[in-house]
């Protein structure tokens, strides 16, 4: 399965995967509005065994088949207070 990836110029580190290049017809208007302008960045073949940096490729494939799109949101920042600071006795 092939996917076409666009980055949101409005939302940092947010990406849109489409099943067909420049086919925004299946993207709900509220989602389109939140993403703002999009810039094409990559086409990728999502074959079994393919790894993606931040997404599960199987989830992306499933969403592309069922919805025609997948949105990758930025990773959330981990709470720095959960780290071991070495101050506990």
PDB file of N, CA, C and O in Angstrom, residues 1 30 41 43 58:
ATOM      1  N   UNK A   1       0.843  -1.175   0.000  1.00  0.00           N
ATOM      2  CA  UNK A   1       0.000   0.000   0.000  1.00  0.00           C
ATOM      3  C   UNK A   1       0.890   1.240   0.000  1.00  0.00           C
ATOM      4  O   UNK A   1       1.855   1.311   0.731  1.00  0.00           O
ATOM      5  N   UNK A  30     -13.694  19.756   9.471  1.00  0.00           N
ATOM      6  CA  UNK A  30     -13.093  20.222  10.727  1.00  0.00           C
ATOM      7  C   UNK A  30     -11.613  19.836  10.864  1.00  0.00           C
ATOM      8  O   UNK A  30     -10.816  20.604  11.379  1.00  0.00           O
ATOM      9  N   UNK A  41       5.375  16.077   1.526  1.00  0.00           N
ATOM     10  CA  UNK A  41       6.747  15.820   1.948  1.00  0.00           C
ATOM     11  C   UNK A  41       7.287  14.460   1.525  1.00  0.00           C
ATOM     12  O   UNK A  41       8.502  14.300   1.415  1.00  0.00           O
ATOM     13  N   UNK A  43       6.294  10.274  -0.326  1.00  0.00           N
ATOM     14  CA  UNK A  43       5.423   9.130  -0.591  1.00  0.00           C
ATOM     15  C   UNK A  43       6.171   7.904  -0.112  1.00  0.00           C
ATOM     16  O   UNK A  43       7.390   7.801  -0.221  1.00  0.00           O
ATOM     17  N   UNK A  58       0.772  -0.593  10.751  1.00  0.00           N
ATOM     18  CA  UNK A  58      -0.492  -1.325  10.610  1.00  0.00           C
ATOM     19  C   UNK A  58      -1.678  -0.416  10.896  1.00  0.00           C
ATOM     20  O   UNK A  58      -2.703  -0.474  10.214  1.00  0.00           O
TER      21      UNK A  58
END
